[in-house]
Short mmCIF file of C-alpha atoms in Angstrom, two decimals:
data_model
loop_
_atom_site.label_atom_id
_atom_site.label_comp_id
_atom_site.label_asym_id
_atom_site.label_seq_id
_atom_site.Cartn_x
_atom_site.Cartn_y
_atom_site.Cartn_z
CA MET A 1 -188.69 -56.14 -126.29
CA GLU A 2 -185.33 -57.66 -125.42
CA LYS A 3 -184.16 -57.42 -128.99
CA ILE A 4 -181.75 -54.59 -129.64
CA HIS A 5 -182.28 -52.51 -132.76
CA LYS A 6 -179.06 -51.09 -134.10
CA PRO A 7 -179.03 -47.40 -134.99
CA LYS A 8 -179.79 -47.14 -138.75
CA LYS A 9 -178.97 -44.41 -141.20
CA VAL A 10 -181.99 -42.17 -141.52
CA PHE A 11 -180.79 -39.21 -143.56
CA VAL A 12 -180.56 -39.30 -147.36
CA GLN A 13 -179.25 -36.50 -149.59
CA GLY A 14 -181.97 -34.93 -151.62
CA PRO A 15 -185.40 -36.44 -152.47
CA ILE A 16 -186.52 -40.05 -151.69
CA SER A 17 -187.46 -41.70 -155.00
CA PRO A 18 -190.51 -43.91 -155.58
CA ASP A 19 -188.05 -46.52 -156.70
CA PHE A 20 -186.35 -46.63 -153.32
CA VAL A 21 -189.83 -47.15 -151.74
CA SER A 22 -190.53 -50.02 -154.14
CA LYS A 23 -187.14 -51.64 -153.35
CA SER A 24 -187.91 -51.34 -149.61
CA ILE A 25 -191.29 -53.02 -150.12
CA ALA A 26 -189.69 -55.89 -152.09
CA SER A 27 -187.01 -56.55 -149.52
CA HIS A 28 -189.77 -57.27 -146.96
CA GLN A 29 -191.56 -59.96 -149.10
CA SER A 30 -189.40 -62.75 -147.62
CA LYS A 31 -190.63 -61.99 -144.19
CA THR A 32 -193.74 -64.09 -144.12
CA THR A 33 -194.91 -63.21 -140.59
CA ILE A 34 -195.76 -59.67 -141.99
CA GLY A 35 -199.46 -59.15 -142.69
CA ALA A 36 -199.66 -55.40 -142.96
CA HIS A 37 -197.38 -52.55 -144.16
CA ALA A 38 -198.29 -48.96 -143.33
CA ILE A 39 -196.29 -46.47 -145.31
CA PHE A 40 -196.21 -42.71 -144.81
CA LEU A 41 -194.72 -40.34 -147.39
CA GLY A 42 -194.29 -36.62 -146.85
CA GLN A 43 -194.34 -34.74 -150.17
CA ILE A 44 -193.30 -31.00 -150.74
CA ARG A 45 -196.36 -28.79 -151.43
CA ALA A 46 -196.12 -25.82 -153.66
CA ASP A 47 -197.76 -23.59 -151.09
CA GLN A 48 -198.63 -20.02 -151.88
CA LYS A 49 -196.90 -17.65 -149.33
CA ASP A 50 -196.99 -13.90 -149.14
CA GLU A 51 -193.54 -13.95 -150.70
CA GLY A 52 -194.44 -16.15 -153.54
CA ILE A 53 -194.91 -19.88 -154.41
CA VAL A 54 -192.87 -22.46 -152.72
CA THR A 55 -190.54 -24.30 -155.15
CA GLY A 56 -188.85 -26.65 -152.66
CA ILE A 57 -187.56 -27.10 -149.15
CA GLU A 58 -183.85 -27.10 -148.21
CA TYR A 59 -183.43 -29.23 -145.10
CA SER A 60 -180.60 -29.14 -142.55
CA ALA A 61 -180.33 -30.77 -139.18
CA TYR A 62 -178.33 -31.05 -136.02
CA GLU A 63 -177.37 -34.37 -137.27
CA GLU A 64 -175.85 -36.21 -134.27
CA MET A 65 -178.78 -35.21 -132.09
CA ALA A 66 -181.30 -36.06 -134.83
CA GLU A 67 -179.86 -39.55 -135.28
CA LYS A 68 -180.02 -40.22 -131.54
CA THR A 69 -183.63 -38.96 -131.51
CA PHE A 70 -184.63 -41.16 -134.48
CA HIS A 71 -183.04 -44.11 -132.65
CA ALA A 72 -185.06 -43.28 -129.47
CA ILE A 73 -188.28 -43.09 -131.53
CA ARG A 74 -187.57 -46.43 -133.16
CA GLU A 75 -187.00 -48.01 -129.70
CA ALA A 76 -190.19 -46.45 -128.31
CA ALA A 77 -192.25 -47.71 -131.20
CA PHE A 78 -190.95 -51.28 -130.92
CA ALA A 79 -191.72 -51.23 -127.25
CA LYS A 80 -195.25 -49.80 -127.76
CA PHE A 81 -196.45 -51.80 -130.82
CA GLU A 82 -196.14 -55.37 -132.10
CA LEU A 83 -193.85 -54.62 -135.09
CA THR A 84 -191.80 -56.77 -137.33
CA CYS A 85 -189.87 -54.02 -139.07
CA LEU A 86 -189.53 -50.27 -138.96
CA HIS A 87 -187.72 -47.87 -141.18
CA ILE A 88 -187.52 -44.10 -141.23
CA TYR A 89 -185.83 -41.99 -143.96
CA HIS A 90 -185.58 -38.23 -144.12
CA SER A 91 -184.04 -35.90 -146.65
CA LEU A 92 -181.30 -33.40 -146.20
CA GLY A 93 -180.49 -30.71 -148.79
CA ILE A 94 -182.96 -29.46 -151.43
CA VAL A 95 -186.19 -31.37 -152.10
CA PRO A 96 -188.22 -29.75 -154.96
CA THR A 97 -192.05 -29.55 -154.69
CA GLY A 98 -193.77 -32.83 -155.68
CA GLU A 99 -190.84 -34.87 -154.30
CA ILE A 100 -190.69 -36.98 -151.13
CA SER A 101 -188.78 -35.85 -148.05
CA LEU A 102 -190.02 -38.31 -145.46
CA PHE A 103 -190.59 -42.12 -145.70
CA VAL A 104 -191.84 -44.01 -142.71
CA PHE A 105 -192.26 -47.74 -143.32
CA VAL A 106 -193.87 -49.95 -140.61
CA SER A 107 -194.51 -53.69 -140.88
CA SER A 108 -196.48 -55.79 -138.54
CA PRO A 109 -198.42 -59.15 -138.45
CA HIS A 110 -201.57 -57.14 -138.02
CA ARG A 111 -202.94 -53.91 -139.41
CA ARG A 112 -203.88 -52.21 -136.13
CA ALA A 113 -200.22 -52.09 -134.85
CA ALA A 114 -199.07 -50.87 -138.26
CA PHE A 115 -201.53 -48.01 -138.42
CA GLU A 116 -200.95 -46.87 -134.92
CA ALA A 117 -197.19 -47.08 -135.05
CA SER A 118 -197.13 -45.16 -138.37
CA GLU A 119 -199.03 -42.15 -136.92
CA PHE A 120 -196.90 -42.30 -133.65
CA ILE A 121 -193.65 -42.18 -135.62
CA VAL A 122 -194.69 -39.36 -137.93
CA GLU A 123 -195.90 -37.22 -135.03
CA GLU A 124 -192.75 -37.87 -133.02
CA VAL A 125 -190.47 -37.07 -135.97
CA LYS A 126 -192.29 -33.77 -136.56
CA ALA A 127 -192.30 -32.73 -132.89
CA ASN A 128 -188.90 -33.92 -131.58
CA VAL A 129 -186.28 -34.27 -134.30
CA PRO A 130 -183.99 -31.23 -134.79
CA ILE A 131 -184.47 -30.80 -138.47
CA PHE A 132 -184.65 -27.38 -140.05
CA GLY A 133 -186.15 -26.28 -143.43
CA LYS A 134 -185.95 -23.21 -145.65
CA GLU A 135 -188.99 -23.00 -147.92
CA LEU A 136 -187.53 -21.84 -151.14
CA ILE A 137 -189.49 -19.24 -153.07
CA GLY A 138 -189.21 -18.12 -156.69
CA ASP A 139 -185.97 -18.18 -158.56
CA LYS A 140 -184.10 -15.30 -156.92
CA GLY A 141 -182.84 -17.24 -153.79
CA GLU A 142 -185.66 -16.01 -151.62
CA TYR A 143 -186.83 -18.25 -148.71
CA VAL A 144 -188.80 -18.37 -145.43
CA TRP A 145 -188.02 -20.63 -142.48
CA LYS A 146 -190.48 -23.44 -142.16
CA GLU A 147 -191.91 -24.27 -138.67
CA ASN A 148 -194.10 -27.31 -137.75
CA GLY A 149 -197.39 -26.29 -136.19
CA MET B 1 -164.71 -22.66 -118.04
CA SER B 2 -165.49 -22.80 -121.78
CA VAL B 3 -168.53 -23.93 -123.73
CA HIS B 4 -168.96 -24.73 -127.33
CA ILE B 5 -172.10 -23.17 -128.87
CA THR B 6 -173.65 -24.16 -132.14
CA TYR B 7 -176.42 -22.25 -133.88
CA PHE B 8 -178.94 -23.72 -136.33
CA GLY B 9 -181.21 -22.49 -139.06
CA MET B 10 -182.43 -18.83 -138.73
CA LEU B 11 -180.52 -18.53 -135.36
CA ALA B 12 -177.16 -19.06 -137.18
CA GLU B 13 -178.20 -16.27 -139.39
CA MET B 14 -178.98 -14.00 -136.42
CA ALA B 15 -175.69 -14.92 -134.64
CA GLY B 16 -173.86 -14.30 -137.97
CA GLN B 17 -171.94 -17.49 -137.36
CA ALA B 18 -172.58 -21.30 -137.02
CA ASP B 19 -170.57 -21.75 -133.85
CA GLU B 20 -168.44 -19.95 -131.22
CA VAL B 21 -166.67 -20.70 -127.96
CA TRP B 22 -167.46 -18.75 -124.82
CA THR B 23 -165.03 -18.63 -121.91
CA MET B 24 -166.09 -17.43 -118.44
CA ASP B 25 -165.40 -17.60 -114.85
CA GLU B 26 -168.79 -18.39 -113.29
CA GLN B 27 -170.82 -21.59 -113.33
CA LEU B 28 -173.52 -21.68 -115.89
CA THR B 29 -177.10 -23.01 -115.97
CA VAL B 30 -179.29 -23.16 -119.11
CA GLY B 31 -181.27 -20.13 -117.83
CA LYS B 32 -178.25 -18.15 -117.26
CA PHE B 33 -176.85 -19.04 -120.67
CA ARG B 34 -180.11 -17.96 -122.23
CA GLY B 35 -179.87 -14.59 -120.53
CA LEU B 36 -176.40 -14.03 -121.73
CA LEU B 37 -177.37 -15.15 -125.23
CA LEU B 38 -180.30 -12.61 -125.46
CA GLU B 39 -177.97 -9.90 -124.13
CA LYS B 40 -175.43 -10.65 -126.92
CA TYR B 41 -178.05 -11.06 -129.72
CA PRO B 42 -181.12 -9.02 -128.79
CA SER B 43 -182.97 -9.90 -132.05
CA MET B 44 -183.29 -13.58 -130.72
CA ARG B 45 -185.81 -12.22 -128.14
CA GLU B 46 -188.48 -12.33 -130.81
CA LYS B 47 -187.80 -15.93 -131.72
CA LYS B 48 -188.86 -19.27 -130.23
CA PHE B 49 -185.80 -21.49 -129.65
CA LYS B 50 -184.72 -24.48 -127.49
CA ILE B 51 -181.46 -25.04 -125.88
CA ALA B 52 -179.85 -28.57 -126.13
CA VAL B 53 -176.95 -29.45 -123.76
CA ASN B 54 -174.88 -32.36 -125.01
CA GLN B 55 -177.68 -33.19 -127.49
CA LYS B 56 -180.53 -33.09 -125.00
CA ILE B 57 -183.24 -30.41 -124.88
CA SER B 58 -182.70 -28.85 -121.38
CA GLU B 59 -184.77 -26.77 -118.99
CA ASP B 60 -183.48 -23.58 -117.48
CA PHE B 61 -182.48 -25.15 -114.09
CA VAL B 62 -180.08 -27.55 -115.78
CA PRO B 63 -176.39 -26.84 -114.93
CA ILE B 64 -173.86 -26.78 -117.87
CA GLU B 65 -170.75 -28.57 -117.08
CA LEU B 66 -167.22 -27.84 -118.36
CA ALA B 67 -166.71 -28.38 -122.01
CA ALA B 68 -170.39 -28.88 -122.73
CA GLU B 69 -171.75 -28.80 -126.30
CA ILE B 70 -174.59 -26.36 -126.42
CA ALA B 71 -176.91 -26.05 -129.35
CA VAL B 72 -179.41 -23.22 -129.96
CA LEU B 73 -182.29 -24.74 -131.94
CA PRO B 74 -185.04 -22.85 -133.88
CA PRO B 75 -188.58 -24.55 -134.29
CA PHE B 76 -188.28 -28.03 -135.86
CA ALA B 77 -189.44 -28.50 -139.47
CA GLY B 78 -189.04 -32.17 -140.23
CA GLY B 79 -191.48 -34.11 -142.33
CA MET C 1 -217.83 -32.78 -152.37
CA GLU C 2 -219.61 -31.80 -155.64
CA LYS C 3 -216.88 -33.48 -157.60
CA ILE C 4 -217.94 -36.87 -159.05
CA HIS C 5 -215.51 -39.68 -158.84
CA LYS C 6 -215.82 -42.13 -161.68
CA PRO C 7 -215.81 -45.87 -160.81
CA LYS C 8 -212.38 -47.24 -161.08
CA LYS C 9 -211.03 -50.68 -161.76
CA VAL C 10 -210.03 -52.27 -158.37
CA PHE C 11 -209.43 -55.92 -159.09
CA VAL C 12 -206.21 -57.02 -160.51
CA GLN C 13 -205.25 -60.64 -161.34
CA GLY C 14 -202.65 -62.14 -158.99
CA PRO C 15 -200.31 -60.22 -156.62
CA ILE C 16 -199.72 -56.51 -156.71
CA SER C 17 -196.05 -55.79 -157.31
CA PRO C 18 -193.85 -53.29 -155.52
CA ASP C 19 -193.18 -51.80 -158.89
CA PHE C 20 -196.90 -51.01 -159.41
CA VAL C 21 -196.87 -49.26 -156.06
CA SER C 22 -193.77 -47.25 -157.10
CA LYS C 23 -195.46 -46.16 -160.42
CA SER C 24 -198.64 -45.11 -158.51
CA ILE C 25 -196.54 -42.94 -156.23
CA ALA C 26 -194.47 -41.40 -159.12
CA SER C 27 -197.72 -40.50 -160.99
CA HIS C 28 -198.79 -38.28 -158.04
CA GLN C 29 -195.61 -36.21 -157.97
CA SER C 30 -197.02 -33.69 -160.37
CA LYS C 31 -199.91 -32.92 -157.93
CA THR C 32 -198.28 -30.27 -155.80
CA THR C 33 -201.17 -29.66 -153.43
CA ILE C 34 -200.41 -33.16 -151.92
CA GLY C 35 -198.40 -33.01 -148.68
CA ALA C 36 -199.01 -36.56 -147.38
CA HIS C 37 -199.47 -39.96 -148.74
CA ALA C 38 -200.73 -42.82 -146.54
CA ILE C 39 -200.22 -46.21 -148.14
CA PHE C 40 -201.55 -49.59 -146.76
CA LEU C 41 -200.41 -52.93 -148.03
CA GLY C 42 -201.92 -56.24 -147.15
CA GLN C 43 -199.30 -59.05 -147.41
CA ILE C 44 -200.03 -62.79 -147.23
CA ARG C 45 -198.73 -64.39 -144.04
CA ALA C 46 -197.42 -68.03 -143.86
CA ASP C 47 -199.70 -68.83 -140.91
CA GLN C 48 -199.45 -72.11 -139.17
CA LYS C 49 -202.92 -73.78 -139.27
CA ASP C 50 -204.02 -77.16 -137.90
CA GLU C 51 -203.89 -78.43 -141.39
CA GLY C 52 -200.41 -77.12 -142.17
CA ILE C 53 -198.65 -73.93 -143.26
CA VAL C 54 -200.41 -71.40 -145.49
CA THR C 55 -198.68 -71.03 -148.89
CA GLY C 56 -200.99 -68.48 -150.34
CA ILE C 57 -204.60 -67.28 -150.73
CA GLU C 58 -206.84 -67.79 -153.64
CA TYR C 59 -209.34 -64.87 -153.92
CA SER C 60 -212.68 -64.79 -155.64
CA ALA C 61 -215.42 -62.09 -155.41
CA TYR C 62 -218.96 -61.35 -156.20
CA GLU C 63 -217.45 -58.87 -158.62
CA GLU C 64 -220.31 -56.64 -159.66
CA MET C 65 -221.38 -56.07 -156.10
CA ALA C 66 -217.75 -55.71 -154.95
CA GLU C 67 -217.13 -52.98 -157.52
CA LYS C 68 -220.21 -51.16 -156.42
CA THR C 69 -219.16 -51.40 -152.76
CA PHE C 70 -215.61 -50.18 -153.56
CA HIS C 71 -217.15 -47.20 -155.31
CA ALA C 72 -219.48 -46.49 -152.36
CA ILE C 73 -216.45 -46.72 -149.96
CA ARG C 74 -214.48 -44.13 -152.17
CA GLU C 75 -217.43 -41.69 -152.19
CA ALA C 76 -217.74 -41.99 -148.48
CA ALA C 77 -214.08 -41.38 -147.99
CA PHE C 78 -214.08 -38.28 -150.25
CA ALA C 79 -217.11 -36.93 -148.38
CA LYS C 80 -215.54 -37.60 -144.90
CA PHE C 81 -211.97 -36.54 -145.36
CA GLU C 82 -210.09 -33.80 -147.19
CA LEU C 83 -208.48 -35.95 -149.93
CA THR C 84 -206.79 -35.11 -153.23
CA CYS C 85 -206.60 -38.65 -154.52
CA LEU C 86 -207.72 -42.15 -153.47
CA HIS C 87 -206.94 -45.53 -155.05
CA ILE C 88 -207.83 -49.04 -153.91
CA TYR C 89 -206.49 -52.25 -155.63
CA HIS C 90 -207.26 -55.77 -154.58
CA SER C 91 -206.07 -59.08 -156.04
CA LEU C 92 -208.13 -61.90 -157.46
CA GLY C 93 -206.81 -65.42 -158.07
CA ILE C 94 -203.75 -66.84 -156.27
CA VAL C 95 -201.53 -64.57 -154.23
CA PRO C 96 -198.58 -66.56 -152.67
CA THR C 97 -197.29 -65.82 -149.12
CA GLY C 98 -195.08 -62.76 -148.94
CA GLU C 99 -196.92 -61.05 -151.82
CA ILE C 100 -199.31 -58.16 -151.71
CA SER C 101 -203.09 -58.54 -152.10
CA LEU C 102 -204.41 -55.17 -151.01
CA PHE C 103 -203.09 -51.68 -151.89
CA VAL C 104 -204.89 -48.69 -150.44
CA PHE C 105 -203.31 -45.26 -151.55
CA VAL C 106 -204.63 -42.05 -150.06
CA SER C 107 -203.20 -38.60 -150.75
CA SER C 108 -204.11 -35.29 -149.01
CA PRO C 109 -202.71 -31.86 -148.37
CA HIS C 110 -202.33 -32.80 -144.71
CA ARG C 111 -201.27 -36.03 -142.79
CA ARG C 112 -204.27 -36.23 -140.41
CA ALA C 113 -206.85 -36.78 -143.28
CA ALA C 114 -204.50 -39.26 -144.94
CA PHE C 115 -204.08 -41.33 -141.87
CA GLU C 116 -207.72 -41.36 -140.93
CA ALA C 117 -208.94 -42.11 -144.46
CA SER C 118 -206.49 -44.93 -144.83
CA GLU C 119 -207.75 -46.68 -141.74
CA PHE C 120 -211.35 -46.06 -142.69
CA ILE C 121 -211.00 -47.54 -146.09
CA VAL C 122 -209.11 -50.65 -144.97
CA GLU C 123 -211.73 -51.35 -142.29
CA GLU C 124 -214.58 -50.84 -144.83
CA VAL C 125 -212.98 -53.11 -147.38
CA LYS C 126 -212.46 -55.92 -144.83
CA ALA C 127 -216.02 -55.67 -143.40
CA ASN C 128 -218.21 -54.84 -146.44
CA VAL C 129 -216.77 -56.03 -149.71
CA PRO C 130 -217.89 -59.49 -150.85
CA ILE C 131 -214.42 -61.03 -151.37
CA PHE C 132 -213.79 -64.62 -150.51
CA GLY C 133 -210.52 -66.38 -149.83
CA LYS C 134 -209.19 -69.94 -149.69
CA GLU C 135 -206.08 -70.24 -147.57
CA LEU C 136 -204.02 -72.80 -149.50
CA ILE C 137 -202.12 -75.31 -147.49
CA GLY C 138 -199.22 -77.64 -148.44
CA ASP C 139 -198.85 -78.87 -151.98
CA LYS C 140 -201.63 -81.34 -152.21
CA GLY C 141 -204.43 -78.85 -152.88
CA GLU C 142 -205.76 -78.61 -149.40
CA TYR C 143 -207.29 -75.36 -148.17
CA VAL C 144 -209.33 -73.72 -145.52
CA TRP C 145 -211.77 -70.83 -146.11
CA LYS C 146 -210.61 -67.52 -144.70
CA GLU C 147 -212.84 -65.31 -142.65
CA ASN C 148 -212.22 -61.75 -141.53
CA GLY C 149 -212.53 -61.45 -137.74
CA MET D 1 -242.12 -66.15 -160.21
CA SER D 2 -238.51 -67.15 -160.66
CA VAL D 3 -235.39 -65.99 -158.94
CA HIS D 4 -231.72 -66.48 -159.97
CA ILE D 5 -229.53 -67.63 -157.06
CA THR D 6 -225.76 -67.42 -156.96
CA TYR D 7 -223.67 -69.17 -154.37
CA PHE D 8 -220.11 -68.06 -153.46
CA GLY D 9 -217.17 -69.55 -151.76
CA MET D 10 -217.86 -72.48 -149.29
CA LEU D 11 -221.56 -72.09 -149.90
CA ALA D 12 -221.13 -72.95 -153.60
CA GLU D 13 -219.36 -76.13 -152.46
CA MET D 14 -222.21 -77.01 -150.12
CA ALA D 15 -224.82 -76.23 -152.82
CA GLY D 16 -222.72 -78.35 -155.36
CA GLN D 17 -223.24 -75.61 -157.88
CA ALA D 18 -222.48 -71.91 -158.41
CA ASP D 19 -226.05 -70.92 -159.42
CA GLU D 20 -229.51 -72.13 -159.99
CA VAL D 21 -233.01 -70.84 -160.80
CA TRP D 22 -235.95 -71.41 -158.53
CA THR D 23 -239.53 -71.08 -159.85
CA MET D 24 -242.31 -70.74 -157.32
CA ASP D 25 -245.92 -69.63 -156.96
CA GLU D 26 -245.87 -67.59 -153.76
CA GLN D 27 -244.42 -64.21 -152.99
CA LEU D 28 -240.90 -64.41 -151.33
CA THR D 29 -239.16 -62.33 -148.64
CA VAL D 30 -235.50 -62.76 -147.74
CA GLY D 31 -236.56 -64.51 -144.47
CA LYS D 32 -238.74 -66.91 -146.30
CA PHE D 33 -235.99 -67.65 -148.98
CA ARG D 34 -233.55 -68.31 -146.10
CA GLY D 35 -235.96 -70.95 -144.70
CA LEU D 36 -236.35 -72.66 -148.09
CA LEU D 37 -232.54 -72.58 -148.58
CA LEU D 38 -231.84 -74.27 -145.27
CA GLU D 39 -234.49 -76.86 -145.97
CA LYS D 40 -232.83 -77.72 -149.23
CA TYR D 41 -229.23 -77.50 -147.97
CA PRO D 42 -229.29 -78.52 -144.22
CA SER D 43 -225.56 -78.28 -143.87
CA MET D 44 -225.73 -74.48 -144.36
CA ARG D 45 -227.41 -74.28 -140.92
CA GLU D 46 -223.91 -74.42 -139.36
CA LYS D 47 -222.63 -71.58 -141.45
CA LYS D 48 -222.76 -67.90 -141.14
CA PHE D 49 -223.93 -66.36 -144.51
CA LYS D 50 -225.56 -63.11 -145.77
CA ILE D 51 -228.08 -62.74 -148.50
CA ALA D 52 -227.81 -60.04 -151.11
CA VAL D 53 -230.78 -59.04 -153.30
CA ASN D 54 -229.83 -57.21 -156.49
CA GLN D 55 -226.40 -56.72 -154.94
CA LYS D 56 -227.50 -55.27 -151.69
CA ILE D 57 -227.20 -57.13 -148.34
CA SER D 58 -230.87 -57.44 -147.24
CA GLU D 59 -232.70 -58.15 -143.93
CA ASP D 60 -235.21 -60.83 -143.53
CA PHE D 61 -238.21 -58.54 -143.94
CA VAL D 62 -237.18 -57.39 -147.41
CA PRO D 63 -239.41 -58.64 -150.23
CA ILE D 64 -237.85 -60.34 -153.26
CA GLU D 65 -239.39 -59.04 -156.51
CA LEU D 66 -239.78 -60.81 -159.81
CA ALA D 67 -236.56 -61.82 -161.57
CA ALA D 68 -234.43 -60.69 -158.67
CA GLU D 69 -230.70 -61.67 -158.43
CA ILE D 70 -230.10 -63.40 -155.10
CA ALA D 71 -226.57 -64.06 -153.87
CA VAL D 72 -225.71 -66.21 -150.94
CA LEU D 73 -222.53 -64.88 -149.42
CA PRO D 74 -220.05 -66.58 -146.89
CA PRO D 75 -218.00 -64.40 -144.51
CA PHE D 76 -215.92 -61.80 -146.27
CA ALA D 77 -212.07 -62.29 -146.51
CA GLY D 78 -210.84 -59.36 -148.36
CA GLY D 79 -207.55 -57.66 -147.54
#
């Protein structure tokens, strides 16, 4: 791809709302070369831990490095797959259970590229972006550090 | 030479601070830095962590140049 | 899966709105065993045909058989993958270019099941559900019949 | 026996109607029905289509019972 994709703002404070997802979809309806959107949403589970039930995750990040890594993932995805658009949003701060902390939005003329790019991006984000999370437990300020498997 | 070190997540808790500056005479590599770090904070021996030099995850052989920005990163948890 | 999943209404008249997608997402935020949503949206492309540029697709279906097939696809997906929820919506009637005609919404505790089920369902819908489409061309009522590859 | 036939999409255009009833003496199979159909509507020979009996895509050997609902289906275009 010769096209250069400008670094975009990925981090948002707190949860990502369904309304934000809806507005993102609507803003792609004027792009009539798109035939397929694949959307991935990460939602916070109320997991049962030894210490109690998770009530939310508090995210922090090494922000400068994370933004660079997000940009590199975007560039890699555009080079690997036939994509029209690609957006990644991730929460910082507290996201309560049931709310959304990751929104990956891939658009392509054809479904195959959209599916493959969506998976690729989610796996890359989980493995390579320096984001850290405290799983908040109960109402007395307890937590355990989260770790991607 | 001096290097600026930033700690994230549980490692900041272990270090008792989010960042510090080390001044030293000798040349550093990532491996040598790791050794000094574990000497200063023995509890980090039990933890998995990665070291980024100037925002790039770096292997032990990588030299650390003057005024480098070093980050000590616990396991990632994005998503 | 011993659980029985009731047949659900799949067909909607005309395009599926981004707002409908947003409301579907919001209605799953109380289910705190969900960790991953995979959403697929099919959007109408303004393809260039020999006859002119596509302005929309007019969908029709063998509805009774289509509803049965959708139900069988849902059952197969629940049996194959660890899913919490699964919804399929497809348009009937005219859907203009840039608008959405297919919405597949899969929710699971974990991302792998969500990704795999989403692909499985989209491929099954395209291959096995008796839905027919006229690609509308220009403004004089011309059309060509669409055919999935 | 009589069978109820429904045509969809471009095949309804070729048949000039969306449905019709055939009455006949003999026992039918899907293959035999296909032959009679192409005899009545020769232009369908150039088209790919599937035959559903009682809402199930059926191979040529399948017998068509009394009062069956037959559907003649052009290529699918969902999605």
